[in-house]
PDB file of C-alpha atoms in Angstrom:
ATOM      1  CA  MET G   3      -4.582   6.593  42.369  1.00  0.00           C
ATOM      2  CA  THR G   4      -1.567   4.308  42.002  1.00  0.00           C
ATOM      3  CA  GLN G   5      -3.622   1.232  42.895  1.00  0.00           C
ATOM      4  CA  ILE G   6      -6.392   2.142  40.426  1.00  0.00           C
ATOM      5  CA  SER G   7      -3.825   2.812  37.719  1.00  0.00           C
ATOM      6  CA  THR G   8      -2.163  -0.549  38.357  1.00  0.00           C
ATOM      7  CA  ILE G   9      -5.483  -2.410  38.132  1.00  0.00           C
ATOM      8  CA  TYR G  10      -6.305  -0.573  34.894  1.00  0.00           C
ATOM      9  CA  ASN G  11      -2.924  -1.464  33.366  1.00  0.00           C
ATOM     10  CA  VAL G  12      -3.333  -5.140  34.321  1.00  0.00           C
ATOM     11  CA  ASN G  13      -6.802  -5.244  32.754  1.00  0.00           C
ATOM     12  CA  GLN G  14      -5.518  -3.487  29.648  1.00  0.00           C
ATOM     13  CA  MET G  15      -2.675  -5.994  29.289  1.00  0.00           C
ATOM     14  CA  ALA G  16      -5.115  -8.888  29.709  1.00  0.00           C
ATOM     15  CA  GLN G  17      -7.326  -7.492  26.933  1.00  0.00           C
ATOM     16  CA  ARG G  18      -4.320  -7.089  24.646  1.00  0.00           C
ATOM     17  CA  SER G  19      -3.225 -10.650  25.398  1.00  0.00           C
ATOM     18  CA  LYS G  20      -6.677 -11.993  24.453  1.00  0.00           C
ATOM     19  CA  SER G  21      -6.698  -9.889  21.301  1.00  0.00           C
ATOM     20  CA  SER G  22      -3.203 -11.080  20.337  1.00  0.00           C
ATOM     21  CA  LYS G  23      -4.125 -14.735  20.850  1.00  0.00           C
ATOM     22  CA  LYS G  24      -7.276 -14.278  18.762  1.00  0.00           C
ATOM     23  CA  TRP G  25      -5.282 -12.614  15.975  1.00  0.00           C
ATOM     24  CA  LEU G  26      -2.633 -15.361  15.985  1.00  0.00           C
ATOM     25  CA  LYS G  27      -5.275 -18.090  15.826  1.00  0.00           C
ATOM     26  CA  GLU G  28      -7.068 -16.331  12.964  1.00  0.00           C
ATOM     27  CA  HIS G  29      -3.780 -15.682  11.156  1.00  0.00           C
ATOM     28  CA  PHE G  30      -2.515 -19.258  11.177  1.00  0.00           C
ATOM     29  CA  THR G  31      -5.882 -20.723  10.194  1.00  0.00           C
ATOM     30  CA  ASP G  32      -6.311 -18.150   7.413  1.00  0.00           C
ATOM     31  CA  VAL G  33      -6.689 -19.851   4.035  1.00  0.00           C
ATOM     32  CA  PHE G  34      -4.542 -17.209   2.307  1.00  0.00           C
ATOM     33  CA  VAL G  35      -1.737 -17.575   4.870  1.00  0.00           C
ATOM     34  CA  GLN G  36      -1.737 -21.334   4.346  1.00  0.00           C
ATOM     35  CA  GLN G  37      -1.848 -20.969   0.570  1.00  0.00           C
ATOM     36  CA  ALA G  38       1.004 -18.448   0.600  1.00  0.00           C
ATOM     37  CA  GLN G  39       3.191 -20.973   2.393  1.00  0.00           C
ATOM     38  CA  LYS G  40       2.351 -23.622  -0.199  1.00  0.00           C
ATOM     39  CA  ASP G  41       2.934 -21.277  -3.145  1.00  0.00           C
ATOM     40  CA  GLY G  42       6.200 -19.884  -1.778  1.00  0.00           C
ATOM     41  CA  PHE G  43       4.916 -16.328  -1.425  1.00  0.00           C
ATOM     42  CA  ARG G  44       6.262 -14.074   1.278  1.00  0.00           C
ATOM     43  CA  SER G  45       2.862 -13.025   2.629  1.00  0.00           C
ATOM     44  CA  ARG G  46      -0.896 -13.439   2.200  1.00  0.00           C
ATOM     45  CA  ALA G  47      -0.906  -9.942   0.671  1.00  0.00           C
ATOM     46  CA  ALA G  48       0.437 -11.547  -2.500  1.00  0.00           C
ATOM     47  CA  TYR G  49      -3.108 -12.661  -3.330  1.00  0.00           C
ATOM     48  CA  LYS G  50      -4.358  -9.090  -3.144  1.00  0.00           C
ATOM     49  CA  PHE G  51      -1.828  -8.145  -5.786  1.00  0.00           C
ATOM     50  CA  LEU G  52      -2.598 -11.213  -7.899  1.00  0.00           C
ATOM     51  CA  GLU G  53      -6.274 -10.244  -8.057  1.00  0.00           C
ATOM     52  CA  LEU G  54      -5.428  -6.635  -8.945  1.00  0.00           C
ATOM     53  CA  GLN G  55      -3.027  -7.831 -11.634  1.00  0.00           C
ATOM     54  CA  GLU G  56      -5.598 -10.240 -13.070  1.00  0.00           C
ATOM     55  CA  LYS G  57      -8.290  -7.557 -13.282  1.00  0.00           C
ATOM     56  CA  ASP G  58      -6.218  -4.556 -14.297  1.00  0.00           C
ATOM     57  CA  GLN G  59      -3.019  -5.841 -15.952  1.00  0.00           C
ATOM     58  CA  LEU G  60      -0.863  -3.481 -13.894  1.00  0.00           C
ATOM     59  CA  VAL G  61       2.564  -4.908 -14.677  1.00  0.00           C
ATOM     60  CA  LYS G  62       4.058  -5.647 -18.077  1.00  0.00           C
ATOM     61  CA  PRO G  63       7.650  -6.400 -19.139  1.00  0.00           C
ATOM     62  CA  GLY G  64       9.843  -3.320 -19.465  1.00  0.00           C
ATOM     63  CA  MET G  65       8.149  -1.303 -16.722  1.00  0.00           C
ATOM     64  CA  ARG G  66       9.839   0.645 -13.942  1.00  0.00           C
ATOM     65  CA  VAL G  67       7.967   0.078 -10.665  1.00  0.00           C
ATOM     66  CA  ALA G  68       8.173   1.445  -7.110  1.00  0.00           C
ATOM     67  CA  ASP G  69       6.736  -0.666  -4.275  1.00  0.00           C
ATOM     68  CA  LEU G  70       6.119   1.411  -1.123  1.00  0.00           C
ATOM     69  CA  GLY G  71       5.470  -0.376   2.148  1.00  0.00           C
ATOM     70  CA  ALA G  72       6.954  -3.438   0.521  1.00  0.00           C
ATOM     71  CA  ALA G  73       7.989  -5.644   3.477  1.00  0.00           C
ATOM     72  CA  PRO G  74       8.244  -8.593   3.525  1.00  0.00           C
ATOM     73  CA  GLY G  75       8.434  -8.311  -0.268  1.00  0.00           C
ATOM     74  CA  GLY G  76       5.409 -10.280  -1.494  1.00  0.00           C
ATOM     75  CA  TRP G  77       4.303  -7.694  -4.037  1.00  0.00           C
ATOM     76  CA  SER G  78       7.817  -7.060  -5.365  1.00  0.00           C
ATOM     77  CA  GLN G  79       8.278 -10.817  -5.696  1.00  0.00           C
ATOM     78  CA  LEU G  80       5.253 -10.994  -8.003  1.00  0.00           C
ATOM     79  CA  VAL G  81       6.101  -7.809  -9.896  1.00  0.00           C
ATOM     80  CA  CYS G  82       9.431  -9.415 -10.856  1.00  0.00           C
ATOM     81  CA  ARG G  83       7.575 -12.463 -12.102  1.00  0.00           C
ATOM     82  CA  TYR G  84       5.442 -10.351 -14.441  1.00  0.00           C
ATOM     83  CA  LEU G  85       8.389  -8.238 -15.605  1.00  0.00           C
ATOM     84  CA  LYS G  86      10.111 -11.430 -16.835  1.00  0.00           C
ATOM     85  CA  GLY G  87      13.559  -9.950 -16.363  1.00  0.00           C
ATOM     86  CA  GLN G  88      12.719  -6.791 -18.298  1.00  0.00           C
ATOM     87  CA  GLY G  89      12.312  -3.759 -16.078  1.00  0.00           C
ATOM     88  CA  GLN G  90      13.223  -2.378 -12.652  1.00  0.00           C
ATOM     89  CA  VAL G  91      11.699  -2.622  -9.181  1.00  0.00           C
ATOM     90  CA  PHE G  92      12.425  -0.337  -6.241  1.00  0.00           C
ATOM     91  CA  ALA G  93      11.093  -1.660  -2.915  1.00  0.00           C
ATOM     92  CA  LEU G  94      10.943   0.530   0.170  1.00  0.00           C
ATOM     93  CA  ASP G  95       9.874  -0.119   3.746  1.00  0.00           C
ATOM     94  CA  ILE G  96      10.738   0.926   7.280  1.00  0.00           C
ATOM     95  CA  LEU G  97      11.201  -2.803   8.011  1.00  0.00           C
ATOM     96  CA  PRO G  98      14.011  -4.923   6.559  1.00  0.00           C
ATOM     97  CA  ILE G  99      13.315  -6.894   3.370  1.00  0.00           C
ATOM     98  CA  ASP G 100      15.238 -10.028   2.483  1.00  0.00           C
ATOM     99  CA  PRO G 101      17.044  -9.663  -0.874  1.00  0.00           C
ATOM    100  CA  LEU G 102      15.119 -10.346  -4.072  1.00  0.00           C
ATOM    101  CA  ASP G 103      16.718 -10.801  -7.486  1.00  0.00           C
ATOM    102  CA  GLY G 104      15.999  -7.793  -9.673  1.00  0.00           C
ATOM    103  CA  VAL G 105      14.828  -5.584  -6.791  1.00  0.00           C
ATOM    104  CA  THR G 106      16.608  -2.532  -5.392  1.00  0.00           C
ATOM    105  CA  ILE G 107      15.719  -2.372  -1.695  1.00  0.00           C
ATOM    106  CA  ILE G 108      15.650   0.743   0.465  1.00  0.00           C
ATOM    107  CA  GLN G 109      15.081   0.480   4.206  1.00  0.00           C
ATOM    108  CA  GLY G 110      13.700   3.675   5.683  1.00  0.00           C
ATOM    109  CA  ASP G 111      10.643   5.653   6.705  1.00  0.00           C
ATOM    110  CA  PHE G 112       8.926   7.088   3.622  1.00  0.00           C
ATOM    111  CA  ARG G 113       7.609   9.950   5.764  1.00  0.00           C
ATOM    112  CA  GLU G 114      11.174  11.265   6.053  1.00  0.00           C
ATOM    113  CA  GLN G 115      12.465  13.568   3.318  1.00  0.00           C
ATOM    114  CA  ALA G 116      15.912  11.945   3.366  1.00  0.00           C
ATOM    115  CA  VAL G 117      14.390   8.560   2.471  1.00  0.00           C
ATOM    116  CA  LEU G 118      12.334  10.045  -0.358  1.00  0.00           C
ATOM    117  CA  ASP G 119      15.442  11.813  -1.637  1.00  0.00           C
ATOM    118  CA  GLN G 120      17.318   8.500  -1.613  1.00  0.00           C
ATOM    119  CA  LEU G 121      14.635   6.902  -3.774  1.00  0.00           C
ATOM    120  CA  LEU G 122      14.555   9.852  -6.170  1.00  0.00           C
ATOM    121  CA  SER G 123      18.339   9.718  -6.400  1.00  0.00           C
ATOM    122  CA  LEU G 124      18.202   6.041  -7.422  1.00  0.00           C
ATOM    123  CA  LEU G 125      15.666   6.906 -10.109  1.00  0.00           C
ATOM    124  CA  ASP G 126      18.149   9.506 -11.417  1.00  0.00           C
ATOM    125  CA  GLY G 127      15.491  11.461 -13.270  1.00  0.00           C
ATOM    126  CA  ARG G 128      13.839   8.390 -14.804  1.00  0.00           C
ATOM    127  CA  GLN G 129      10.094   8.261 -14.434  1.00  0.00           C
ATOM    128  CA  LEU G 130       8.037   5.348 -13.120  1.00  0.00           C
ATOM    129  CA  ASP G 131       5.362   3.428 -14.993  1.00  0.00           C
ATOM    130  CA  LEU G 132       3.684   2.196 -11.821  1.00  0.00           C
ATOM    131  CA  ILE G 133       3.677   3.093  -8.127  1.00  0.00           C
ATOM    132  CA  LEU G 134       2.316   0.555  -5.649  1.00  0.00           C
ATOM    133  CA  SER G 135       1.630   1.680  -2.098  1.00  0.00           C
ATOM    134  CA  ASP G 136       0.699  -0.950   0.466  1.00  0.00           C
ATOM    135  CA  MET G 137       1.781   1.398   3.237  1.00  0.00           C
ATOM    136  CA  ALA G 138      -0.233   1.438   6.455  1.00  0.00           C
ATOM    137  CA  PRO G 139       0.476   2.784   9.931  1.00  0.00           C
ATOM    138  CA  ASN G 140       0.573   0.629  13.046  1.00  0.00           C
ATOM    139  CA  LEU G 141      -3.124   0.630  13.922  1.00  0.00           C
ATOM    140  CA  SER G 142      -4.149   1.572  17.461  1.00  0.00           C
ATOM    141  CA  GLY G 143      -7.760   0.458  17.112  1.00  0.00           C
ATOM    142  CA  SER G 144      -9.033   4.024  17.417  1.00  0.00           C
ATOM    143  CA  LYS G 145     -10.496   5.374  14.159  1.00  0.00           C
ATOM    144  CA  THR G 146      -9.933   8.966  15.235  1.00  0.00           C
ATOM    145  CA  ILE G 147      -6.213   8.226  15.518  1.00  0.00           C
ATOM    146  CA  ASP G 148      -5.734   5.672  12.746  1.00  0.00           C
ATOM    147  CA  GLN G 149      -7.722   7.212   9.880  1.00  0.00           C
ATOM    148  CA  PRO G 150      -5.721  10.484   9.690  1.00  0.00           C
ATOM    149  CA  ARG G 151      -2.502   8.436   9.706  1.00  0.00           C
ATOM    150  CA  VAL G 152      -3.804   6.262   6.879  1.00  0.00           C
ATOM    151  CA  MET G 153      -4.835   9.243   4.786  1.00  0.00           C
ATOM    152  CA  TYR G 154      -1.493  10.959   5.397  1.00  0.00           C
ATOM    153  CA  LEU G 155       0.322   7.982   3.848  1.00  0.00           C
ATOM    154  CA  CYS G 156      -2.111   8.065   0.912  1.00  0.00           C
ATOM    155  CA  GLU G 157      -1.304  11.742   0.397  1.00  0.00           C
ATOM    156  CA  LEU G 158       2.426  10.997   0.479  1.00  0.00           C
ATOM    157  CA  ALA G 159       1.977   8.338  -2.208  1.00  0.00           C
ATOM    158  CA  LEU G 160       0.143  10.848  -4.407  1.00  0.00           C
ATOM    159  CA  ASP G 161       2.788  13.512  -3.808  1.00  0.00           C
ATOM    160  CA  PHE G 162       5.438  11.020  -4.871  1.00  0.00           C
ATOM    161  CA  ALA G 163       3.430  10.140  -7.986  1.00  0.00           C
ATOM    162  CA  ARG G 164       3.319  13.820  -8.927  1.00  0.00           C
ATOM    163  CA  GLN G 165       7.115  13.869  -8.776  1.00  0.00           C
ATOM    164  CA  ALA G 166       8.040  10.546 -10.322  1.00  0.00           C
ATOM    165  CA  LEU G 167       5.168   9.029 -12.335  1.00  0.00           C
ATOM    166  CA  LYS G 168       5.282   9.298 -16.112  1.00  0.00           C
ATOM    167  CA  PRO G 169       2.260  10.522 -18.098  1.00  0.00           C
ATOM    168  CA  GLN G 170      -0.364   7.723 -18.377  1.00  0.00           C
ATOM    169  CA  GLY G 171       1.339   5.889 -15.517  1.00  0.00           C
ATOM    170  CA  ASN G 172      -0.706   4.168 -12.789  1.00  0.00           C
ATOM    171  CA  LEU G 173      -0.889   4.429  -9.012  1.00  0.00           C
ATOM    172  CA  VAL G 174      -2.262   1.813  -6.587  1.00  0.00           C
ATOM    173  CA  VAL G 175      -2.812   2.906  -2.990  1.00  0.00           C
ATOM    174  CA  LYS G 176      -4.048   1.002   0.035  1.00  0.00           C
ATOM    175  CA  SER G 177      -6.584   3.079   1.918  1.00  0.00           C
ATOM    176  CA  PHE G 178      -9.424   2.747   4.395  1.00  0.00           C
ATOM    177  CA  HIS G 179     -12.987   3.990   4.107  1.00  0.00           C
ATOM    178  CA  GLY G 180     -13.532   6.804   6.572  1.00  0.00           C
ATOM    179  CA  GLU G 181     -12.917  10.482   7.098  1.00  0.00           C
ATOM    180  CA  GLY G 182     -10.869  12.019   4.289  1.00  0.00           C
ATOM    181  CA  PHE G 183     -11.357   9.085   1.890  1.00  0.00           C
ATOM    182  CA  GLU G 184     -13.905  10.710  -0.432  1.00  0.00           C
ATOM    183  CA  SER G 185     -11.891  13.908  -0.546  1.00  0.00           C
ATOM    184  CA  TYR G 186      -8.818  11.904  -1.527  1.00  0.00           C
ATOM    185  CA  ILE G 187     -10.726  10.160  -4.327  1.00  0.00           C
ATOM    186  CA  LYS G 188     -11.866  13.539  -5.602  1.00  0.00           C
ATOM    187  CA  THR G 189      -8.267  14.756  -5.675  1.00  0.00           C
ATOM    188  CA  LEU G 190      -7.112  11.652  -7.538  1.00  0.00           C
ATOM    189  CA  ARG G 191      -9.729  12.298 -10.220  1.00  0.00           C
ATOM    190  CA  GLN G 192      -8.089  15.653 -10.872  1.00  0.00           C
ATOM    191  CA  HIS G 193      -4.781  13.947 -11.658  1.00  0.00           C
ATOM    192  CA  PHE G 194      -5.792  10.660 -13.333  1.00  0.00           C
ATOM    193  CA  SER G 195      -8.124   9.758 -16.174  1.00  0.00           C
ATOM    194  CA  LYS G 196      -9.823   6.943 -14.226  1.00  0.00           C
ATOM    195  CA  VAL G 197     -10.129   5.978 -10.549  1.00  0.00           C
ATOM    196  CA  ILE G 198     -11.325   2.514  -9.450  1.00  0.00           C
ATOM    197  CA  ILE G 199     -11.857   1.173  -5.933  1.00  0.00           C
ATOM    198  CA  ARG G 200     -11.063  -2.512  -5.405  1.00  0.00           C
ATOM    199  CA  LYS G 201     -11.711  -4.846  -2.460  1.00  0.00           C
ATOM    200  CA  PRO G 202      -9.649  -7.991  -3.136  1.00  0.00           C
ATOM    201  CA  LYS G 203     -10.913 -11.287  -1.722  1.00  0.00           C
ATOM    202  CA  ALA G 204      -7.761 -11.546   0.398  1.00  0.00           C
ATOM    203  CA  SER G 205      -8.724  -8.319   2.208  1.00  0.00           C
ATOM    204  CA  ARG G 206     -10.542  -9.340   5.369  1.00  0.00           C
ATOM    205  CA  GLN G 207     -14.226  -8.552   4.966  1.00  0.00           C
ATOM    206  CA  ARG G 208     -14.574  -6.924   8.388  1.00  0.00           C
ATOM    207  CA  SER G 209     -11.787  -4.485   7.491  1.00  0.00           C
ATOM    208  CA  ALA G 210     -12.434  -1.063   5.961  1.00  0.00           C
ATOM    209  CA  GLU G 211      -9.336  -1.662   3.819  1.00  0.00           C
ATOM    210  CA  CYS G 212      -9.570  -1.164   0.088  1.00  0.00           C
ATOM    211  CA  TYR G 213      -7.219  -0.470  -2.817  1.00  0.00           C
ATOM    212  CA  VAL G 214      -7.570   2.585  -4.996  1.00  0.00           C
ATOM    213  CA  LEU G 215      -6.344   2.230  -8.568  1.00  0.00           C
ATOM    214  CA  ALA G 216      -5.695   5.559 -10.287  1.00  0.00           C
ATOM    215  CA  LYS G 217      -5.071   4.971 -13.992  1.00  0.00           C
ATOM    216  CA  GLY G 218      -3.636   7.253 -16.644  1.00  0.00           C
ATOM    217  CA  TYR G 219      -1.688  10.002 -14.915  1.00  0.00           C
ATOM    218  CA  LEU G 220      -2.528  13.269 -16.667  1.00  0.00           C
ATOM    219  CA  ASN G 221      -0.064  15.862 -17.839  1.00  0.00           C
ATOM    220  CA  LYS G 222      -0.303  19.400 -16.483  1.00  0.00           C
ATOM    221  CA  LEU G 223      -2.502  20.690 -19.334  1.00  0.00           C
ATOM    222  CA  SER G 224      -5.003  17.867 -18.873  1.00  0.00           C
ATOM    223  CA  GLN G 225      -5.131  18.479 -15.127  1.00  0.00           C
ATOM    224  CA  GLN G 226      -5.789  22.171 -15.680  1.00  0.00           C
ATOM    225  CA  ALA G 227      -8.615  21.352 -18.101  1.00  0.00           C
ATOM    226  CA  ILE G 228     -10.285  19.115 -15.523  1.00  0.00           C
ATOM    227  CA  LEU G 229      -9.940  21.721 -12.787  1.00  0.00           C
ATOM    228  CA  SER G 230     -11.429  24.429 -15.009  1.00  0.00           C
ATOM    229  CA  ASN G 231     -14.530  22.290 -15.574  1.00  0.00           C
ATOM    230  CA  LEU G 232     -15.189  21.602 -11.879  1.00  0.00           C
TER     231      LEU G 232
END
C-alpha cells in the first residue's frame, strides 16, 4: 500500500507541475496581463472592472465603496480614479494589499465575524453606495467542492449588502455558473430592482466566471411587495 501510495503521489505532483507550467505560460502571454503592466494596473482584473464601469457607470464622485476580495488592489485603484478625490473606499482581502492613496485597507478573512465587524465599525453607521465583490475561493478543480464555496461567498456579499448598502445602492458579485447560481439570482431579484449578468472580455472564455450586477437596492416595503407577488 505504501508503494502504491508513493507512486500515486509522484504522479499527482507531476500533473500539478505540468498544470502550473501551463498556467504560468498562459498568464505571461496573456494580452490583459501585458496590457496591465503597460498601463500601470495592479492586475489583469482591472480590465474587467473597466468594462463594467463603461457599461454601467458604477462609480461616481462622492460615493462610498467597499471592495471585497480586493488584493492586489486593481479594482480599488480604478475606483479611486473615478471618485476623483471625492468619496471613500474600503478594501478588504485575506491577502496583504500595498497601500493606495484614498483607500482604507483591511487584511482579514471576510468569512470571519470579527473581520466583518471591523469593516462595519469603520463605516460607523454610514451606508455604502456600492459594494464590489471579486471574492473567490482557492479552486481545487472539483466542481462539487468549488461551486458551494463560490456560492457561499456570494451569499456573504449579499448578507453584507443587506446590512450596509443604502437604498438604491448597487452590488457587483463575482460568481460562477453552476449549482446554486440560479437560486442566488432569484434571491437577488427579491432585493434589487434590476439584476444583470455580465461576462467581461477579460474573463477567460473557458471559465464559468461571470459578474452579477444587482442595481437599485430596495427598501423593506418594496421587498415585501415583490415577495407578496411571487
